[in-house]
Amino acid sequence: MTSSGKEATITRSGRSLQVTPEVIEFRDIKQKYVYVQTISVRNLSSSARRVRFVPPQTDEFRLVTENLVSVAPGLTVYADVEFKAKKAQDYSDQMIVATEDMRFVVRLEAKPPCGLLEFQQIVPFGVVITRKTHTRILEVYNSGRLPAGFSFGRTAKVKVEPRAGSVEPNSSVEVRMELRVEEPAEVHELCTVSLDGHSQLVEQQRDVAITATVVNQSMHFHFESNPVSELHFGKVYHGKNRDLIATLLNDGPVPIAWNAQVMSDSAQGGEAAGILSPADALASGAENPIRVNPYTGVIAPYSHSSVTFTFAPKYHEQTKGFIHNMKPEEHRKDFHCVARISAEEFGQEIAVDLRGTGILPALNVRPDGLFFGECVTNDRRDIVLTLHNASAYAPLTFEISRIPHFSVSPSSGSLPPVGTLDVVVSFQPKKLGDCMGELLVRYCDGLYSRTVQCHGTCPLPGDQRCFTKGLEKTAKDFVPMHKYVTPETMALDLPNKKNFHSLTSIMKQDISKDFEAATALDTMMLDLPDPSPYALSPGQMHDFVRNKQKYNRYVKSTRKKRILEAKWGKDGKPMVDVDPEKFYGNDKDIGMAAGSGLKSPRLTVDDVVKDRLWLQRPMDDEAENRGVSGHHYHHDENKLLKKKFKAAPTTQAEVRDCSTILEAWQLGLISVGPTTIDFGQAYVKSAVTKSFSVFNDLPQSILVALTIDSDELSRSTPSSQVVPTATAAGFDLTVCALVPQTIHRHISYSINGHHQFKFLLRCEVTLVQLKLSITEISFRFSDDNLDRVLTESVILTNPGNAPARYWWSISNAAFKVEPSEGVVRPGSSVSCEVTFSPPTNGNLIEDYLSLKVDDGTDQTLRVLGQTPESSCAFATRRLELGILPVGTVIEKSTQVRNTGSTNGVFHVDQCPDGVTVTPARGRIAPEGTADLSVQVSLERPLQLDTVIQLSIRGGKPIRLPITALAVVPAMEIMEPEISFQAITLGGSKTVPFTIANASAVEGTCYINLQDYPEFTLGHAERRHGDESQIDPAALQPVSVQSYLAAIGGNDGAR
């Protein structure tokens, strides 16, 4: 019993009355049960009200209350409504609550067990876009006690699947509604739903309102607030980059997932160009200088996202040629790429032409070398170095490094296009001797460099200059006093004399012969400050130096002599003996054979040495030198790699390696695959996994990151991995969709965050399907078939990738399926047995067995069954067996007669305990009979009063009553004692005794004298005058086994 409805407040002329509930509803009623619902009436006015209840009109509803009750303000009066059903059907009535000035009708309803479908009657799609299928799920729930059916009508723009079906009690069915509109419009559709299995008191049809606002949506590409189809980077130096920031606009209500791919002009055409792998980038032979960041993203509804395009021409390295012949200002290399920005979900692609020109920085330096001549310390020499930017397109920065004894002013700056700047290079020596160095001129932000040779000589120390310091220093003191070098000022006109400024240089000269060396030695000795008591005088120093030089000469001469003796011996080098007979100055023949010892100037192929061609990187056909491992990796999408690597770099080396921009030949050493992953068909709500693998053959780690932005691939792991060198990493791609759909999309992935590629993923997501081996079964009994039922097999095959759970829904009891429910594993089959049990008439039975599949479509199996109608009867109305002893077998025959016109087949259905009917089944010809043997063996005394039932195939069952009385025979020995009295040893004596049977049935008596071999049992002699007959077979010996089998005891039983 349930009640429904909200509290109803009735207000009239300032007075109010509250009735709860306003509708009384009894659900799932049964016969002979009384249902009660209490109704309350509350007075909300400020004065007393007289309330009168008008009872229902039908007999099933009864009102229990006191009528004409006065209710004070704020108080409540109660009444009970009783209901008792006579039949299981719908009932409706009403009762009235009346006061002085108003009447309130309370509706009364009673419903037997039935189905009750509940679902939302408004399906709002909201704002959707054109040319795309939009799906909404409508859940139909059955809150009733019995199954209920539904059927959706057809609409012009909305597709409903499934259109019709049945919902079991306390379960639900998901109905998918799909909307697809090609042009903008306002959609207002009414879909009529017909209900089956409901109460007649509710509406049998309901309308579902479907509303949607369909608008156009697209993605737009803007640059500087204007729609453009191409971007020009202008002229950029090789090695530098230029960024252009564009904007992607979303003018619709749905988020747009996009991805961008930049391809060279030579790679255009075909689908393969859009899913370039690193190997394809190497095969294309073009190192793309234009990159996009980010290369994927999602634009929120009515919002925008920024995209940065970077043009970075590769650094140009000049490996040959002469500087004076090079003309870098004439170098020009044009690049043309196409950026494809695609929104695969919307089928939109924007192509943007990207153009840029790579130029070389042209810096002219004059003069090439700087020669400062002679300059003393504490002095300076200056030369003007001219820097000229020969490029007419872009400014050029420069920076000149400082080297010892040379300074540059200014040391850095920028040159405008075709601009010139004079730089002063100053030579300020800090030591004596030659000063040489190279000025490194770096330009174009340090990417390129040139060197300028600098040379100067400091022959003498200069005078120490006194500089103005402190507050006395004026502005002119801060200005350097340049002394520019001229040919006249390069030399200081100093006398040409040796520089004996150290004792080492004096020791190299012979002071006994070299006057300048002797004088320099004296001067050096006199300049010594504060000589110690142990210092030598100038004269003693002369003697010391001469002795030292003499010793050095002796050491040198003895060493030279030892070398000659080691080579030629003590005798020295042998003298050349010239024989005047063999050699004459005018003789042309000097003893040399023509051509002896000379090599032929003619070269042969065999003499050419086959040197190896050394390359910057090994070629692909040299497998032993290809990358680190030297082999090609085979990618298998069905092989999952268990080992996963870290998601991000952690060490400093990994961070450096994983942020490197790779060249084309390096990308060629990264093998990825497969480029197309086809999952085939997959069931909804099932997960199927395949592997996308990356093999890194570089000598460094790389970072590979997948971009997955769809719910169907949300279970894919991991999203990124740091792949070590010479190692393969696998990404497990898992597809799991909740609704049927066709997945055909590109998955983007990046290498080191700079190189973007894509691979294609395909999957057909379908509902769960089970294939029936047959769609129709016809059951027919043959003439020689005596079976009670017919059975046929149907094979359920699951061709999908996940288990399929099924169950059979059968409405006709004549058919049965075993097993009625189960699970079919993927790629396997299950056999179901369909059994037909003939009815009691010969009518043709046709039914459709419904095969229900979880998350799948229902299938039907058409079954037909028929058997000829038969009619049989027993020849006797009752089988009476009378009185029979317990433990004995009584057999009696009866006949079954075929009273119909067709063959009749019978089966023995039920027999009581102790009763056996043979044969258990048989066939009876028309107007024929069949004999049945009934055997009765009762093990205990009882009154048997039961029936034997035979089922007739195609007819009504027949019954034969059977009665019997089983009794135990009453046998006793009449003599109270058998006494042989005294008997001599070895003698024998016979004593008669009498066994009497007082019952109405025969009995068998067993006497066991096995433990008393001195006693024997035999027939008694006939007495005089006794006329009774003695049966010789009445007393017979039996074996121990027969005895035990008869009484069921052991050998010690009496």
mmCIF file with all atom_site columns, C-alpha atoms in Angstrom, residues 850-934:
data_model
loop_
_atom_site.group_PDB
_atom_site.id
_atom_site.type_symbol
_atom_site.label_atom_id
_atom_site.label_alt_id
_atom_site.label_comp_id
_atom_site.label_asym_id
_atom_site.label_entity_id
_atom_site.label_seq_id
_atom_site.pdbx_PDB_ins_code
_atom_site.Cartn_x
_atom_site.Cartn_y
_atom_site.Cartn_z
_atom_site.occupancy
_atom_site.B_iso_or_equiv
_atom_site.pdbx_formal_charge
_atom_site.auth_seq_id
_atom_site.auth_comp_id
_atom_site.auth_asym_id
_atom_site.auth_atom_id
_atom_site.pdbx_PDB_model_num
ATOM 1  C CA . SER A 1 850 ? 14.244  -13.970 -26.942 1.00 0.00 ? 850 SER A CA 1
ATOM 2  C CA . LEU A 1 851 ? 17.988  -14.062 -26.399 1.00 0.00 ? 851 LEU A CA 1
ATOM 3  C CA . LYS A 1 852 ? 18.913  -11.183 -24.100 1.00 0.00 ? 852 LYS A CA 1
ATOM 4  C CA . VAL A 1 853 ? 22.523  -9.976  -24.138 1.00 0.00 ? 853 VAL A CA 1
ATOM 5  C CA . ASP A 1 854 ? 24.007  -7.496  -21.677 1.00 0.00 ? 854 ASP A CA 1
ATOM 6  C CA . ASP A 1 855 ? 24.955  -4.284  -23.528 1.00 0.00 ? 855 ASP A CA 1
ATOM 7  C CA . GLY A 1 856 ? 23.865  -5.922  -26.771 1.00 0.00 ? 856 GLY A CA 1
ATOM 8  C CA . THR A 1 857 ? 20.945  -6.267  -29.100 1.00 0.00 ? 857 THR A CA 1
ATOM 9  C CA . ASP A 1 858 ? 18.223  -8.822  -28.471 1.00 0.00 ? 858 ASP A CA 1
ATOM 10 C CA . GLN A 1 859 ? 17.836  -11.713 -30.895 1.00 0.00 ? 859 GLN A CA 1
ATOM 11 C CA . THR A 1 860 ? 14.936  -14.073 -31.453 1.00 0.00 ? 860 THR A CA 1
ATOM 12 C CA . LEU A 1 861 ? 14.819  -17.770 -32.189 1.00 0.00 ? 861 LEU A CA 1
ATOM 13 C CA . ARG A 1 862 ? 11.631  -18.902 -33.924 1.00 0.00 ? 862 ARG A CA 1
ATOM 14 C CA . VAL A 1 863 ? 10.422  -22.276 -32.630 1.00 0.00 ? 863 VAL A CA 1
ATOM 15 C CA . LEU A 1 864 ? 7.530   -24.395 -33.883 1.00 0.00 ? 864 LEU A CA 1
ATOM 16 C CA . GLY A 1 865 ? 6.293   -27.609 -32.360 1.00 0.00 ? 865 GLY A CA 1
ATOM 17 C CA . GLN A 1 866 ? 3.400   -29.956 -33.051 1.00 0.00 ? 866 GLN A CA 1
ATOM 18 C CA . THR A 1 867 ? 2.441   -33.552 -32.277 1.00 0.00 ? 867 THR A CA 1
ATOM 19 C CA . PRO A 1 868 ? -0.668  -35.472 -33.338 1.00 0.00 ? 868 PRO A CA 1
ATOM 20 C CA . GLU A 1 869 ? -3.456  -35.421 -30.783 1.00 0.00 ? 869 GLU A CA 1
ATOM 21 C CA . SER A 1 870 ? -3.847  -38.764 -29.003 1.00 0.00 ? 870 SER A CA 1
ATOM 22 C CA . SER A 1 871 ? -6.469  -40.223 -26.705 1.00 0.00 ? 871 SER A CA 1
ATOM 23 C CA . CYS A 1 872 ? -5.957  -43.336 -24.553 1.00 0.00 ? 872 CYS A CA 1
ATOM 24 C CA . ALA A 1 873 ? -7.749  -44.983 -21.645 1.00 0.00 ? 873 ALA A CA 1
ATOM 25 C CA . PHE A 1 874 ? -7.281  -47.945 -19.291 1.00 0.00 ? 874 PHE A CA 1
ATOM 26 C CA . ALA A 1 875 ? -9.346  -51.035 -20.010 1.00 0.00 ? 875 ALA A CA 1
ATOM 27 C CA . THR A 1 876 ? -10.286 -51.365 -16.307 1.00 0.00 ? 876 THR A CA 1
ATOM 28 C CA . ARG A 1 877 ? -11.469 -48.640 -14.041 1.00 0.00 ? 877 ARG A CA 1
ATOM 29 C CA . ARG A 1 878 ? -9.570  -49.962 -10.974 1.00 0.00 ? 878 ARG A CA 1
ATOM 30 C CA . LEU A 1 879 ? -6.842  -52.489 -10.249 1.00 0.00 ? 879 LEU A CA 1
ATOM 31 C CA . GLU A 1 880 ? -7.502  -54.380 -7.013  1.00 0.00 ? 880 GLU A CA 1
ATOM 32 C CA . LEU A 1 881 ? -4.741  -56.680 -5.704  1.00 0.00 ? 881 LEU A CA 1
ATOM 33 C CA . GLY A 1 882 ? -6.472  -57.799 -2.546  1.00 0.00 ? 882 GLY A CA 1
ATOM 34 C CA . ILE A 1 883 ? -4.503  -59.026 0.462   1.00 0.00 ? 883 ILE A CA 1
ATOM 35 C CA . LEU A 1 884 ? -0.853  -59.906 -0.074  1.00 0.00 ? 884 LEU A CA 1
ATOM 36 C CA . PRO A 1 885 ? 1.908   -60.863 2.332   1.00 0.00 ? 885 PRO A CA 1
ATOM 37 C CA . VAL A 1 886 ? 4.677   -58.450 3.126   1.00 0.00 ? 886 VAL A CA 1
ATOM 38 C CA . GLY A 1 887 ? 7.890   -59.084 1.158   1.00 0.00 ? 887 GLY A CA 1
ATOM 39 C CA . THR A 1 888 ? 6.299   -61.087 -1.648  1.00 0.00 ? 888 THR A CA 1
ATOM 40 C CA . VAL A 1 889 ? 5.921   -59.962 -5.250  1.00 0.00 ? 889 VAL A CA 1
ATOM 41 C CA . ILE A 1 890 ? 2.456   -59.869 -6.744  1.00 0.00 ? 890 ILE A CA 1
ATOM 42 C CA . GLU A 1 891 ? 2.093   -59.289 -10.491 1.00 0.00 ? 891 GLU A CA 1
ATOM 43 C CA . LYS A 1 892 ? -1.054  -58.360 -12.320 1.00 0.00 ? 892 LYS A CA 1
ATOM 44 C CA . SER A 1 893 ? -1.742  -57.198 -15.881 1.00 0.00 ? 893 SER A CA 1
ATOM 45 C CA . THR A 1 894 ? -3.891  -54.420 -17.274 1.00 0.00 ? 894 THR A CA 1
ATOM 46 C CA . GLN A 1 895 ? -4.497  -52.956 -20.720 1.00 0.00 ? 895 GLN A CA 1
ATOM 47 C CA . VAL A 1 896 ? -4.317  -49.468 -22.204 1.00 0.00 ? 896 VAL A CA 1
ATOM 48 C CA . ARG A 1 897 ? -6.545  -48.843 -25.189 1.00 0.00 ? 897 ARG A CA 1
ATOM 49 C CA . ASN A 1 898 ? -5.983  -46.199 -27.898 1.00 0.00 ? 898 ASN A CA 1
ATOM 50 C CA . THR A 1 899 ? -9.309  -44.517 -28.466 1.00 0.00 ? 899 THR A CA 1
ATOM 51 C CA . GLY A 1 900 ? -7.971  -41.985 -30.989 1.00 0.00 ? 900 GLY A CA 1
ATOM 52 C CA . SER A 1 901 ? -7.248  -42.051 -34.706 1.00 0.00 ? 901 SER A CA 1
ATOM 53 C CA . THR A 1 902 ? -3.466  -41.609 -34.488 1.00 0.00 ? 902 THR A CA 1
ATOM 54 C CA . ASN A 1 903 ? -0.694  -43.514 -32.880 1.00 0.00 ? 903 ASN A CA 1
ATOM 55 C CA . GLY A 1 904 ? -0.503  -42.949 -29.169 1.00 0.00 ? 904 GLY A CA 1
ATOM 56 C CA . VAL A 1 905 ? 2.708   -42.871 -27.194 1.00 0.00 ? 905 VAL A CA 1
ATOM 57 C CA . PHE A 1 906 ? 2.514   -43.297 -23.444 1.00 0.00 ? 906 PHE A CA 1
ATOM 58 C CA . HIS A 1 907 ? 5.017   -42.884 -20.632 1.00 0.00 ? 907 HIS A CA 1
ATOM 59 C CA . VAL A 1 908 ? 4.683   -43.974 -17.029 1.00 0.00 ? 908 VAL A CA 1
ATOM 60 C CA . ASP A 1 909 ? 4.845   -40.770 -15.028 1.00 0.00 ? 909 ASP A CA 1
ATOM 61 C CA . GLN A 1 910 ? 4.414   -41.727 -11.413 1.00 0.00 ? 910 GLN A CA 1
ATOM 62 C CA . CYS A 1 911 ? 4.326   -44.942 -9.463  1.00 0.00 ? 911 CYS A CA 1
ATOM 63 C CA . PRO A 1 912 ? 4.044   -45.301 -5.687  1.00 0.00 ? 912 PRO A CA 1
ATOM 64 C CA . ASP A 1 913 ? 6.790   -46.982 -3.723  1.00 0.00 ? 913 ASP A CA 1
ATOM 65 C CA . GLY A 1 914 ? 6.749   -50.737 -4.154  1.00 0.00 ? 914 GLY A CA 1
ATOM 66 C CA . VAL A 1 915 ? 4.853   -50.605 -7.455  1.00 0.00 ? 915 VAL A CA 1
ATOM 67 C CA . THR A 1 916 ? 6.603   -51.243 -10.780 1.00 0.00 ? 916 THR A CA 1
ATOM 68 C CA . VAL A 1 917 ? 4.958   -50.862 -14.190 1.00 0.00 ? 917 VAL A CA 1
ATOM 69 C CA . THR A 1 918 ? 6.484   -52.379 -17.314 1.00 0.00 ? 918 THR A CA 1
ATOM 70 C CA . PRO A 1 919 ? 7.010   -51.316 -20.029 1.00 0.00 ? 919 PRO A CA 1
ATOM 71 C CA . ALA A 1 920 ? 7.759   -47.748 -18.945 1.00 0.00 ? 920 ALA A CA 1
ATOM 72 C CA . ARG A 1 921 ? 6.820   -46.408 -22.394 1.00 0.00 ? 921 ARG A CA 1
ATOM 73 C CA . GLY A 1 922 ? 5.299   -47.633 -25.618 1.00 0.00 ? 922 GLY A CA 1
ATOM 74 C CA . ARG A 1 923 ? 3.345   -46.917 -28.774 1.00 0.00 ? 923 ARG A CA 1
ATOM 75 C CA . ILE A 1 924 ? -0.278  -47.964 -29.365 1.00 0.00 ? 924 ILE A CA 1
ATOM 76 C CA . ALA A 1 925 ? -1.750  -48.172 -32.826 1.00 0.00 ? 925 ALA A CA 1
ATOM 77 C CA . PRO A 1 926 ? -5.172  -46.637 -33.476 1.00 0.00 ? 926 PRO A CA 1
ATOM 78 C CA . GLU A 1 927 ? -7.897  -48.787 -31.930 1.00 0.00 ? 927 GLU A CA 1
ATOM 79 C CA . GLY A 1 928 ? -5.135  -50.996 -30.477 1.00 0.00 ? 928 GLY A CA 1
ATOM 80 C CA . THR A 1 929 ? -4.200  -51.970 -26.963 1.00 0.00 ? 929 THR A CA 1
ATOM 81 C CA . ALA A 1 930 ? -1.035  -52.372 -24.947 1.00 0.00 ? 930 ALA A CA 1
ATOM 82 C CA . ASP A 1 931 ? -0.530  -54.735 -21.982 1.00 0.00 ? 931 ASP A CA 1
ATOM 83 C CA . LEU A 1 932 ? 1.002   -53.320 -18.821 1.00 0.00 ? 932 LEU A CA 1
ATOM 84 C CA . SER A 1 933 ? 2.460   -55.525 -16.102 1.00 0.00 ? 933 SER A CA 1
ATOM 85 C CA . VAL A 1 934 ? 2.017   -54.165 -12.590 1.00 0.00 ? 934 VAL A CA 1
#
